Amino acid sequence: MAPAVAQAAGLRTSGSGLTLNPVAQRALSRGASTLSTPMSPPPAFGSIVTVLSIDGGGVRGIIPGTILAFLEEKLQELDGEGARIADYFDVIAGTSTGGLVTAMLTAPSPDDKNRPLFAAKDINNFYLKHCSKIFPSCGGGPLGLFKKLMTGPKYDGKYLHSVIRDLLGETKVSNALKNIVIPTFDIKLLQPTIFSKYDAVNDVSKDALLSDVCISTSAAPTYLPGHQFETKDKDGKTRPFNLIDGGVAANNPTLLAMNDVTKQILLGNQDFFPIKPADYGKFMVLSLGTGSGHLDAELNDIGRQQAVAVAHRLSKEVKPAAIYSSDLKRAAETAKTIARICNLPNVVFDPALRERHIGDMQGMKFQDAATERPEAYKAFMSHKRNQQIPGGGESLDQLSERCVSCLLNIVEKHKGERVIVVSHGGTIRELYRHASPMRPVQGKIHNTSVSVILVSSITGRCIVKTVGDISHLQATGVLENAFGGDKNSA
């Protein structure tokens, strides 16, 4: 675990000048770098275990790249120009594009095996330089794309493979400067294969080339081809790997990193002594995503008419104490209209009330998603409530946990009061399911329809009074689609 920032460079002030602190002295005795910014000491010599986790997302790796560049710049202001992100984390984990960033942060430089190959500021330059060649445009329009998908992945991956091999050379997982955790999925064994430095040190068959691991974890189905390679175990026996993107079955690098740390603690790894798995206060995790990607279309003219219609209806009822809303544009504009006409205070916007995130299908027409994003479409149509959608999409269970928790928090703040909540069809379905699990909503949840749920502030029990009432819309004749795009859009 890395020491506090003030000690990250291994220095402290004294009356006679700068001296190495005991933490750094012990680190140096175990082979740490003697540069002006040595690698942080093993976890046992610090106060907390530090974990950096980086999500997948293709070219959107630019987002964590930007954050890491800013963080490294600020650390350099404290500890000198030689400071690198890897100096401050004990474990760095990433899946898909996050796995590539992990490798870039921890692979040793050929000029100095004790220092990272890349500074964080170089990550975005890599993406900007190579992304157009890694993901070239497909010719032939939609028909050409359809033919391409029917015969194989959208991209051949040749350029990506060559760039990664040139970048990482013969560097192996065990050569990483910090413990890394990168997931993949073996399509022959039908199970995740997790690569970590700790495993590679103890099992040479898991000590693969870092380039092979990065190519594998980046091999998103339908986009890039799977990757095959072999290693040898200690007896010289060949071990084959047939891998694709780890996000298929293990898309939470934070969980994987914490599992790896916990395993090492239970195995008695002295780097973590005397930390115990349940010492939650001694773990610090920085988890970086690659953007939510929610479709955020605005209301059209019909939608604005519907907002006015529902606002006038609500203005004739008992005045609510507050109004909460999703922060997506169409819900936010509706909520503002209701607040204005009902003479309510400012709207409270909460991202937890957003519509379900549908990953790679976001913003697409359903018929297009079925052919262009078949894996995402299949996941979206699945009846399994724990089925996540590729591309960062949510499962129904995740959606339910998010919006129900938000509702209960609102209830806690407004005991005995009436509150208006403006949200979306999928979210409202999950709230209804929570309130009435034996009677799922049938049919469409219309835009600006009104549902009434009574919630006990004591027991949390919900009673559904009204679902999807559109009498105010029938009276005004505005039952058409209410936001940009069309009714077939995801």
Short mmCIF file of C-alpha atoms in Angstrom, two decimals, residues 10-489:
data_model
loop_
_atom_site.label_atom_id
_atom_site.label_comp_id
_atom_site.label_asym_id
_atom_site.label_seq_id
_atom_site.Cartn_x
_atom_site.Cartn_y
_atom_site.Cartn_z
CA GLY A 10 10.25 8.75 0.31
CA LEU A 11 11.45 12.03 1.82
CA ARG A 12 10.84 13.98 4.98
CA THR A 13 12.18 17.28 6.24
CA SER A 14 14.41 17.60 9.27
CA GLY A 15 16.66 20.21 10.79
CA SER A 16 19.60 18.95 8.75
CA GLY A 17 17.76 18.78 5.43
CA LEU A 18 16.06 15.95 3.51
CA THR A 19 16.50 12.35 4.61
CA LEU A 20 15.01 9.06 3.54
CA ASN A 21 12.18 8.02 5.83
CA PRO A 22 12.15 4.49 7.29
CA VAL A 23 9.44 3.40 4.85
CA ALA A 24 11.57 4.30 1.86
CA GLN A 25 14.67 2.76 3.42
CA ARG A 26 12.90 -0.58 3.78
CA ALA A 27 11.59 -0.26 0.22
CA LEU A 28 15.08 0.40 -1.12
CA SER A 29 16.43 -2.59 0.79
CA ARG A 30 13.95 -4.71 -1.19
CA GLY A 31 15.19 -3.43 -4.53
CA ALA A 32 13.16 -0.30 -5.19
CA SER A 33 14.45 2.34 -7.58
CA THR A 34 16.97 4.90 -6.34
CA LEU A 35 15.67 7.62 -8.64
CA SER A 36 14.38 10.91 -7.28
CA THR A 37 10.89 9.38 -7.32
CA PRO A 38 11.25 5.74 -6.23
CA MET A 39 8.42 3.28 -6.66
CA SER A 40 6.15 3.22 -3.64
CA PRO A 41 7.08 0.61 -1.03
CA PRO A 42 5.25 -2.72 -0.65
CA PRO A 43 1.81 -2.53 0.97
CA ALA A 44 3.00 -3.79 4.35
CA PHE A 45 5.02 -0.61 4.88
CA GLY A 46 2.25 1.88 4.22
CA SER A 47 -1.04 2.70 5.83
CA ILE A 48 -3.52 1.70 3.11
CA VAL A 49 -3.81 -0.58 0.09
CA THR A 50 -4.28 1.56 -3.01
CA VAL A 51 -6.11 0.20 -6.05
CA LEU A 52 -6.59 1.82 -9.47
CA SER A 53 -9.39 0.35 -11.60
CA ILE A 54 -10.02 1.30 -15.25
CA ASP A 55 -13.17 0.27 -17.13
CA GLY A 56 -13.45 -0.75 -20.77
CA GLY A 57 -14.98 1.33 -23.53
CA GLY A 58 -12.86 1.33 -26.70
CA VAL A 59 -11.72 4.76 -27.82
CA ARG A 60 -13.46 6.19 -24.75
CA GLY A 61 -10.26 5.19 -22.95
CA ILE A 62 -9.44 8.84 -23.61
CA ILE A 63 -11.68 9.70 -20.65
CA PRO A 64 -9.67 7.88 -17.94
CA GLY A 65 -6.55 8.91 -19.84
CA THR A 66 -7.46 12.56 -19.34
CA ILE A 67 -8.18 12.04 -15.64
CA LEU A 68 -4.92 10.16 -15.08
CA ALA A 69 -2.91 12.82 -16.92
CA PHE A 70 -4.38 15.50 -14.67
CA LEU A 71 -3.76 13.44 -11.53
CA GLU A 72 -0.17 12.71 -12.50
CA GLU A 73 0.46 16.39 -13.22
CA LYS A 74 -0.73 17.32 -9.73
CA LEU A 75 1.38 14.58 -8.15
CA GLN A 76 4.41 15.89 -10.02
CA GLU A 77 3.82 19.31 -8.49
CA LEU A 78 4.20 17.62 -5.10
CA ASP A 79 6.90 15.04 -5.77
CA GLY A 80 8.82 16.12 -8.84
CA GLU A 81 8.69 15.56 -12.59
CA GLY A 82 9.70 11.91 -12.24
CA ALA A 83 6.47 10.97 -10.44
CA ARG A 84 4.29 8.45 -12.27
CA ILE A 85 0.83 7.03 -11.58
CA ALA A 86 2.31 3.59 -10.87
CA ASP A 87 4.28 5.05 -7.96
CA TYR A 88 1.08 5.57 -5.98
CA PHE A 89 -0.89 2.35 -6.47
CA ASP A 90 -0.30 -1.18 -5.24
CA VAL A 91 -2.70 -2.82 -7.69
CA ILE A 92 -3.79 -1.57 -11.12
CA ALA A 93 -6.63 -3.38 -12.88
CA GLY A 94 -8.37 -2.84 -16.20
CA THR A 95 -10.57 -4.61 -18.70
CA SER A 96 -10.71 -4.13 -22.48
CA THR A 97 -9.29 -0.67 -23.24
CA GLY A 98 -8.69 -0.33 -19.49
CA GLY A 99 -6.37 -3.33 -19.71
CA LEU A 100 -4.35 -1.56 -22.37
CA VAL A 101 -4.07 1.55 -20.19
CA THR A 102 -3.02 -0.68 -17.28
CA ALA A 103 -0.20 -2.12 -19.37
CA MET A 104 0.93 1.32 -20.52
CA LEU A 105 1.12 2.54 -16.92
CA THR A 106 3.03 -0.47 -15.57
CA ALA A 107 5.19 -1.87 -18.38
CA PRO A 108 8.88 -1.12 -17.71
CA SER A 109 10.75 1.26 -19.94
CA PRO A 110 13.52 -0.33 -22.05
CA ASP A 111 15.80 2.48 -20.89
CA ASP A 112 15.16 1.85 -17.19
CA LYS A 113 13.50 -1.38 -16.09
CA ASN A 114 12.43 0.24 -12.82
CA ARG A 115 10.40 3.04 -14.39
CA PRO A 116 7.15 2.98 -16.41
CA LEU A 117 7.15 2.95 -20.19
CA PHE A 118 4.55 5.73 -20.43
CA ALA A 119 3.71 8.87 -18.55
CA ALA A 120 -0.04 9.29 -18.11
CA LYS A 121 -0.02 12.28 -20.46
CA ASP A 122 1.09 9.96 -23.29
CA ILE A 123 -2.01 7.76 -23.11
CA ASN A 124 -4.33 10.12 -24.97
CA ASN A 125 -1.68 10.77 -27.60
CA PHE A 126 -1.65 7.03 -28.25
CA TYR A 127 -5.42 6.91 -28.76
CA LEU A 128 -5.52 10.01 -30.93
CA LYS A 129 -2.67 8.78 -33.10
CA HIS A 130 -3.92 5.25 -33.67
CA CYS A 131 -7.72 5.10 -33.21
CA SER A 132 -8.61 5.95 -36.82
CA LYS A 133 -6.47 3.04 -38.04
CA ILE A 134 -7.60 0.62 -35.36
CA PHE A 135 -11.26 1.37 -36.17
CA PRO A 136 -11.32 2.31 -39.88
CA SER A 137 -14.65 3.21 -41.44
CA CYS A 138 -16.47 0.41 -43.24
CA GLY A 139 -17.26 0.95 -46.91
CA GLY A 140 -20.52 0.05 -48.60
CA GLY A 141 -22.85 1.81 -46.18
CA PRO A 142 -25.27 -0.18 -44.00
CA LEU A 143 -25.35 -3.06 -46.50
CA GLY A 144 -21.57 -3.30 -46.46
CA LEU A 145 -21.54 -3.29 -42.67
CA PHE A 146 -24.21 -6.01 -42.57
CA LYS A 147 -22.21 -8.21 -44.95
CA LYS A 148 -19.09 -7.63 -42.87
CA LEU A 149 -20.83 -8.67 -39.65
CA MET A 150 -22.19 -11.80 -41.30
CA THR A 151 -18.69 -12.93 -42.29
CA GLY A 152 -16.72 -11.95 -39.20
CA PRO A 153 -15.87 -9.11 -36.82
CA LYS A 154 -16.24 -5.52 -37.91
CA TYR A 155 -12.45 -4.88 -37.76
CA ASP A 156 -9.62 -7.30 -38.51
CA GLY A 157 -7.46 -6.09 -35.61
CA LYS A 158 -4.20 -6.36 -37.57
CA TYR A 159 -3.16 -2.78 -36.98
CA LEU A 160 -4.04 -2.94 -33.28
CA HIS A 161 -2.05 -6.16 -32.88
CA SER A 162 1.03 -4.71 -34.56
CA VAL A 163 0.90 -1.50 -32.52
CA ILE A 164 0.57 -3.37 -29.21
CA ARG A 165 3.38 -5.79 -30.08
CA ASP A 166 5.67 -2.92 -31.05
CA LEU A 167 4.71 -1.10 -27.87
CA LEU A 168 5.21 -3.93 -25.37
CA GLY A 169 7.72 -6.16 -27.14
CA GLU A 170 8.75 -9.19 -25.07
CA THR A 171 7.48 -7.77 -21.77
CA LYS A 172 5.66 -10.40 -19.74
CA VAL A 173 3.00 -10.06 -17.07
CA SER A 174 5.59 -10.79 -14.36
CA ASN A 175 7.68 -7.84 -15.58
CA ALA A 176 4.98 -5.29 -14.71
CA LEU A 177 6.18 -2.73 -12.19
CA LYS A 178 3.10 -3.18 -10.01
CA ASN A 179 0.63 -5.98 -9.53
CA ILE A 180 -1.78 -5.86 -12.44
CA VAL A 181 -5.12 -7.60 -12.91
CA ILE A 182 -6.48 -7.96 -16.46
CA PRO A 183 -9.48 -10.20 -17.26
CA THR A 184 -10.14 -12.15 -20.45
CA PHE A 185 -12.64 -14.85 -21.39
CA ASP A 186 -11.67 -18.24 -22.81
CA ILE A 187 -14.22 -19.20 -25.48
CA LYS A 188 -13.18 -22.86 -25.48
CA LEU A 189 -13.24 -23.35 -21.74
CA LEU A 190 -16.23 -20.99 -21.41
CA GLN A 191 -14.81 -19.31 -18.34
CA PRO A 192 -12.94 -16.13 -17.41
CA THR A 193 -9.15 -16.20 -17.43
CA ILE A 194 -7.66 -13.56 -15.16
CA PHE A 195 -4.04 -12.50 -15.60
CA SER A 196 -2.26 -10.98 -12.62
CA LYS A 197 1.37 -10.46 -11.70
CA TYR A 198 1.00 -12.47 -8.50
CA ASP A 199 -0.32 -15.46 -10.47
CA ALA A 200 2.36 -15.08 -13.14
CA VAL A 201 5.14 -15.20 -10.56
CA ASN A 202 3.79 -18.45 -9.12
CA ASP A 203 2.56 -20.10 -12.33
CA VAL A 204 4.74 -19.67 -15.41
CA SER A 205 1.89 -20.82 -17.66
CA LYS A 206 0.07 -17.60 -16.68
CA ASP A 207 3.17 -15.50 -17.36
CA ALA A 208 2.09 -14.57 -20.88
CA LEU A 209 3.40 -11.77 -23.02
CA LEU A 210 1.72 -8.58 -21.91
CA SER A 211 0.97 -7.86 -25.57
CA ASP A 212 -1.01 -11.12 -25.87
CA VAL A 213 -3.00 -10.26 -22.76
CA CYS A 214 -3.80 -6.75 -24.04
CA ILE A 215 -4.84 -8.01 -27.47
CA SER A 216 -7.08 -10.59 -25.81
CA THR A 217 -8.82 -8.28 -23.37
CA SER A 218 -9.45 -5.82 -26.22
CA ALA A 219 -11.09 -8.43 -28.47
CA ALA A 220 -14.69 -7.28 -28.09
CA PRO A 221 -17.07 -9.72 -29.85
CA THR A 222 -18.37 -8.53 -33.26
CA TYR A 223 -15.75 -5.75 -33.26
CA LEU A 224 -12.38 -7.52 -33.14
CA PRO A 225 -11.33 -11.16 -33.64
CA GLY A 226 -10.52 -13.42 -30.72
CA HIS A 227 -6.88 -14.05 -29.93
CA GLN A 228 -5.07 -17.39 -29.64
CA PHE A 229 -1.64 -17.99 -28.15
CA GLU A 230 0.25 -20.56 -26.11
CA THR A 231 2.51 -20.62 -23.08
CA LYS A 232 4.44 -23.40 -21.36
CA ASP A 233 4.20 -24.57 -17.77
CA LYS A 234 7.17 -25.41 -15.53
CA ASP A 235 7.37 -28.90 -17.06
CA GLY A 236 7.41 -27.57 -20.61
CA LYS A 237 3.84 -28.61 -21.35
CA THR A 238 1.98 -26.32 -23.72
CA ARG A 239 -1.02 -24.40 -22.42
CA PRO A 240 -3.33 -22.96 -25.11
CA PHE A 241 -5.42 -19.81 -24.69
CA ASN A 242 -8.41 -18.87 -26.87
CA LEU A 243 -9.45 -15.50 -25.54
CA ILE A 244 -11.81 -12.59 -26.09
CA ASP A 245 -12.72 -9.42 -24.20
CA GLY A 246 -12.82 -10.00 -20.45
CA GLY A 247 -15.85 -7.72 -20.20
CA VAL A 248 -17.99 -10.56 -21.57
CA ALA A 249 -18.06 -12.23 -18.15
CA ALA A 250 -15.94 -10.07 -15.84
CA ASN A 251 -16.52 -6.42 -16.66
CA ASN A 252 -15.89 -5.06 -13.16
CA PRO A 253 -12.12 -4.61 -12.78
CA THR A 254 -12.55 -3.15 -9.29
CA LEU A 255 -14.13 -6.37 -8.05
CA LEU A 256 -11.39 -8.42 -9.69
CA ALA A 257 -8.66 -6.30 -8.13
CA MET A 258 -10.17 -6.59 -4.66
CA ASN A 259 -10.59 -10.34 -5.13
CA ASP A 260 -6.91 -10.58 -6.04
CA VAL A 261 -5.85 -8.57 -3.00
CA THR A 262 -8.10 -10.65 -0.73
CA LYS A 263 -6.68 -13.87 -2.16
CA GLN A 264 -3.13 -12.71 -1.49
CA ILE A 265 -4.01 -11.77 2.08
CA LEU A 266 -5.60 -15.17 2.70
CA LEU A 267 -2.56 -16.89 1.16
CA GLY A 268 -0.38 -15.09 3.67
CA ASN A 269 1.42 -12.78 1.24
CA GLN A 270 3.75 -10.78 3.48
CA ASP A 271 3.34 -7.69 1.31
CA PHE A 272 -0.07 -7.22 2.90
CA PHE A 273 0.66 -8.27 6.49
CA PRO A 274 -1.00 -7.44 8.89
CA ILE A 275 -3.96 -6.24 6.78
CA LYS A 276 -7.07 -8.45 6.93
CA PRO A 277 -9.73 -8.78 4.19
CA ALA A 278 -12.33 -7.09 6.39
CA ASP A 279 -10.14 -4.05 7.13
CA TYR A 280 -12.23 -1.95 4.76
CA GLY A 281 -10.86 1.32 6.08
CA LYS A 282 -7.41 0.35 4.83
CA PHE A 283 -8.37 0.03 1.17
CA MET A 284 -8.51 3.04 -1.14
CA VAL A 285 -9.93 2.45 -4.63
CA LEU A 286 -9.88 4.90 -7.53
CA SER A 287 -12.29 3.54 -10.15
CA LEU A 288 -12.35 5.29 -13.53
CA GLY A 289 -15.15 4.75 -16.03
CA THR A 290 -15.29 5.64 -19.70
CA GLY A 291 -18.48 7.70 -19.74
CA SER A 292 -22.11 6.75 -19.31
CA GLY A 293 -23.14 7.27 -22.91
CA HIS A 294 -26.82 7.75 -22.08
CA LEU A 295 -28.99 8.86 -24.97
CA ASP A 296 -29.96 12.41 -24.04
CA ALA A 297 -32.48 13.52 -26.65
CA GLU A 298 -34.50 16.67 -26.12
CA LEU A 299 -38.28 16.94 -26.12
CA ASN A 300 -39.92 17.76 -29.42
CA ASP A 301 -42.95 20.05 -29.75
CA ILE A 302 -45.37 17.23 -28.93
CA GLY A 303 -43.36 16.39 -25.84
CA ARG A 304 -43.57 19.97 -24.66
CA GLN A 305 -47.34 19.93 -25.14
CA GLN A 306 -47.52 16.75 -23.09
CA ALA A 307 -45.44 18.34 -20.34
CA VAL A 308 -47.84 21.28 -20.18
CA ALA A 309 -50.83 18.92 -20.11
CA VAL A 310 -49.53 16.86 -17.19
CA ALA A 311 -48.43 20.00 -15.37
CA HIS A 312 -51.94 21.48 -15.53
CA ARG A 313 -53.37 18.20 -14.27
CA LEU A 314 -50.98 18.09 -11.31
CA SER A 315 -51.60 21.77 -10.52
CA LYS A 316 -55.23 20.90 -9.69
CA GLU A 317 -54.19 18.34 -7.07
CA VAL A 318 -52.69 18.73 -3.60
CA LYS A 319 -49.51 20.76 -3.89
CA PRO A 320 -46.41 18.57 -3.46
CA ALA A 321 -43.54 19.38 -1.13
CA ALA A 322 -40.86 18.83 -3.76
CA ILE A 323 -40.17 17.65 -7.29
CA TYR A 324 -37.35 15.29 -8.24
CA SER A 325 -36.25 14.39 -11.75
CA SER A 326 -33.81 12.48 -13.88
CA ASP A 327 -31.13 14.83 -15.18
CA LEU A 328 -31.58 13.68 -18.79
CA LYS A 329 -32.90 16.50 -20.96
CA ARG A 330 -36.38 15.22 -21.78
CA ALA A 331 -37.21 14.46 -18.14
CA ALA A 332 -35.53 17.62 -16.90
CA GLU A 333 -37.51 19.86 -19.26
CA THR A 334 -40.75 18.12 -18.28
CA ALA A 335 -39.95 18.59 -14.59
CA LYS A 336 -39.16 22.27 -15.06
CA THR A 337 -42.48 22.78 -16.84
CA ILE A 338 -44.34 21.06 -14.00
CA ALA A 339 -42.47 23.10 -11.39
CA ARG A 340 -43.27 26.36 -13.16
CA ILE A 341 -46.99 25.69 -13.62
CA CYS A 342 -47.42 24.16 -10.16
CA ASN A 343 -45.44 26.99 -8.55
CA LEU A 344 -42.92 24.62 -6.98
CA PRO A 345 -39.38 25.34 -5.79
CA ASN A 346 -36.38 24.31 -7.84
CA VAL A 347 -36.29 20.80 -9.29
CA VAL A 348 -33.88 18.37 -7.62
CA PHE A 349 -32.04 16.48 -10.36
CA ASP A 350 -30.74 12.99 -9.59
CA PRO A 351 -28.86 10.73 -12.08
CA ALA A 352 -30.22 7.72 -10.18
CA LEU A 353 -33.58 8.41 -11.86
CA ARG A 354 -32.18 8.03 -15.37
CA GLU A 355 -33.47 5.50 -17.87
CA ARG A 356 -31.76 2.14 -18.09
CA HIS A 357 -28.36 2.35 -19.76
CA ILE A 358 -28.49 -0.02 -22.73
CA GLY A 359 -24.81 0.00 -23.62
CA ASP A 360 -23.90 -0.53 -27.26
CA MET A 361 -27.56 -0.16 -28.30
CA GLN A 362 -27.77 3.40 -27.02
CA GLY A 363 -29.36 5.69 -29.61
CA MET A 364 -29.88 2.94 -32.20
CA LYS A 365 -33.09 1.73 -33.79
CA PHE A 366 -34.03 -1.71 -32.54
CA GLN A 367 -33.99 -3.30 -36.00
CA ASP A 368 -30.48 -1.90 -36.58
CA ALA A 369 -29.27 -3.05 -33.18
CA ALA A 370 -30.34 -6.61 -33.96
CA THR A 371 -27.87 -6.77 -36.87
CA GLU A 372 -25.15 -4.28 -35.90
CA ARG A 373 -25.01 -5.01 -32.15
CA PRO A 374 -26.26 -8.61 -31.89
CA GLU A 375 -24.63 -9.33 -28.53
CA ALA A 376 -26.09 -6.18 -26.98
CA TYR A 377 -29.49 -6.83 -28.55
CA LYS A 378 -29.55 -10.40 -27.24
CA ALA A 379 -28.63 -9.20 -23.75
CA PHE A 380 -31.31 -6.49 -23.88
CA MET A 381 -33.99 -9.00 -24.91
CA SER A 382 -32.91 -11.51 -22.26
CA HIS A 383 -35.31 -12.25 -19.42
CA LYS A 384 -32.41 -12.80 -17.03
CA ARG A 385 -32.48 -9.95 -14.58
CA ASN A 386 -28.73 -10.12 -13.94
CA GLN A 387 -27.88 -9.91 -17.66
CA GLN A 388 -25.74 -6.85 -18.32
CA ILE A 389 -25.63 -5.27 -21.77
CA PRO A 390 -22.21 -5.02 -23.51
CA GLY A 391 -20.86 -1.51 -23.76
CA GLY A 392 -21.43 -0.54 -20.15
CA GLY A 393 -25.16 -1.29 -20.12
CA GLU A 394 -27.09 -2.14 -16.98
CA SER A 395 -28.86 -5.31 -15.98
CA LEU A 396 -32.44 -5.03 -14.78
CA ASP A 397 -31.25 -5.83 -11.26
CA GLN A 398 -28.78 -2.94 -11.40
CA LEU A 399 -31.47 -0.59 -12.69
CA SER A 400 -33.84 -1.69 -9.94
CA GLU A 401 -31.26 -1.25 -7.19
CA ARG A 402 -30.42 2.23 -8.47
CA CYS A 403 -33.91 3.64 -8.81
CA VAL A 404 -35.49 1.92 -5.78
CA SER A 405 -32.68 3.18 -3.54
CA CYS A 406 -33.29 6.66 -4.89
CA LEU A 407 -37.03 6.41 -4.20
CA LEU A 408 -36.47 5.25 -0.62
CA ASN A 409 -34.03 8.11 -0.03
CA ILE A 410 -36.67 10.56 -1.25
CA VAL A 411 -39.25 8.98 1.06
CA GLU A 412 -36.87 9.31 4.00
CA LYS A 413 -36.48 13.04 3.32
CA HIS A 414 -40.21 13.69 2.88
CA LYS A 415 -42.04 11.59 5.45
CA GLY A 416 -45.77 12.18 5.27
CA GLU A 417 -45.43 14.48 2.24
CA ARG A 418 -46.44 14.31 -1.40
CA VAL A 419 -43.59 14.37 -3.90
CA ILE A 420 -43.48 14.38 -7.71
CA VAL A 421 -40.82 12.21 -9.36
CA VAL A 422 -40.17 12.61 -13.10
CA SER A 423 -38.40 9.64 -14.64
CA HIS A 424 -38.51 7.23 -17.61
CA GLY A 425 -40.43 4.16 -18.73
CA GLY A 426 -37.88 1.52 -17.75
CA THR A 427 -37.27 3.13 -14.38
CA ILE A 428 -40.99 3.44 -13.66
CA ARG A 429 -41.46 -0.25 -14.51
CA GLU A 430 -38.83 -1.20 -11.94
CA LEU A 431 -40.39 1.02 -9.29
CA TYR A 432 -43.75 -0.59 -10.00
CA ARG A 433 -42.18 -4.05 -9.86
CA HIS A 434 -40.72 -3.21 -6.46
CA ALA A 435 -44.10 -2.01 -5.24
CA SER A 436 -46.11 -4.85 -6.77
CA PRO A 437 -43.78 -7.76 -7.64
CA MET A 438 -46.61 -10.17 -8.43
CA ARG A 439 -48.26 -7.91 -11.03
CA PRO A 440 -45.79 -6.63 -13.65
CA VAL A 441 -46.78 -3.67 -15.79
CA GLN A 442 -48.43 -4.70 -19.04
CA GLY A 443 -48.10 -2.61 -22.19
CA LYS A 444 -46.36 0.69 -22.80
CA ILE A 445 -45.57 3.36 -20.23
CA HIS A 446 -46.63 6.50 -22.12
CA ASN A 447 -44.72 9.75 -21.95
CA THR A 448 -45.99 11.98 -19.11
CA SER A 449 -48.39 9.30 -17.88
CA VAL A 450 -49.09 9.50 -14.15
CA SER A 451 -48.44 6.71 -11.66
CA VAL A 452 -49.16 7.04 -7.95
CA ILE A 453 -47.32 4.93 -5.37
CA LEU A 454 -47.93 5.23 -1.64
CA VAL A 455 -44.83 4.42 0.42
CA SER A 456 -44.77 3.84 4.16
CA SER A 457 -42.01 5.88 5.77
CA ILE A 458 -41.94 3.34 8.61
CA THR A 459 -41.90 -0.03 6.86
CA GLY A 460 -41.02 1.00 3.31
CA ARG A 461 -44.00 -0.97 2.05
CA CYS A 462 -45.42 0.31 -1.23
CA ILE A 463 -49.01 0.38 -2.43
CA VAL A 464 -49.71 1.11 -6.09
CA LYS A 465 -52.69 3.40 -6.45
CA THR A 466 -52.45 4.35 -10.15
CA VAL A 467 -50.26 3.19 -13.04
CA GLY A 468 -49.79 4.91 -16.38
CA ASP A 469 -52.83 7.19 -16.26
CA ILE A 470 -53.03 9.19 -19.52
CA SER A 471 -56.48 10.76 -19.18
CA HIS A 472 -54.92 14.23 -19.39
CA LEU A 473 -53.26 13.29 -22.68
CA GLN A 474 -56.39 11.77 -24.19
CA ALA A 475 -58.20 15.00 -23.45
CA THR A 476 -55.58 17.05 -25.31
CA GLY A 477 -54.96 14.57 -28.12
CA VAL A 478 -51.16 14.46 -27.71
CA LEU A 479 -50.34 10.77 -27.43
CA GLU A 480 -47.55 10.70 -30.02
CA ASN A 481 -43.83 10.24 -29.43
CA ALA A 482 -42.43 13.02 -27.30
CA PHE A 483 -38.71 13.28 -27.88
CA GLY A 484 -36.12 13.36 -30.64
CA GLY A 485 -35.74 10.24 -32.78
CA ASP A 486 -38.72 7.96 -33.23
CA LYS A 487 -40.71 5.29 -31.44
CA ASN A 488 -38.42 2.56 -32.75
CA SER A 489 -35.30 4.00 -31.17
#
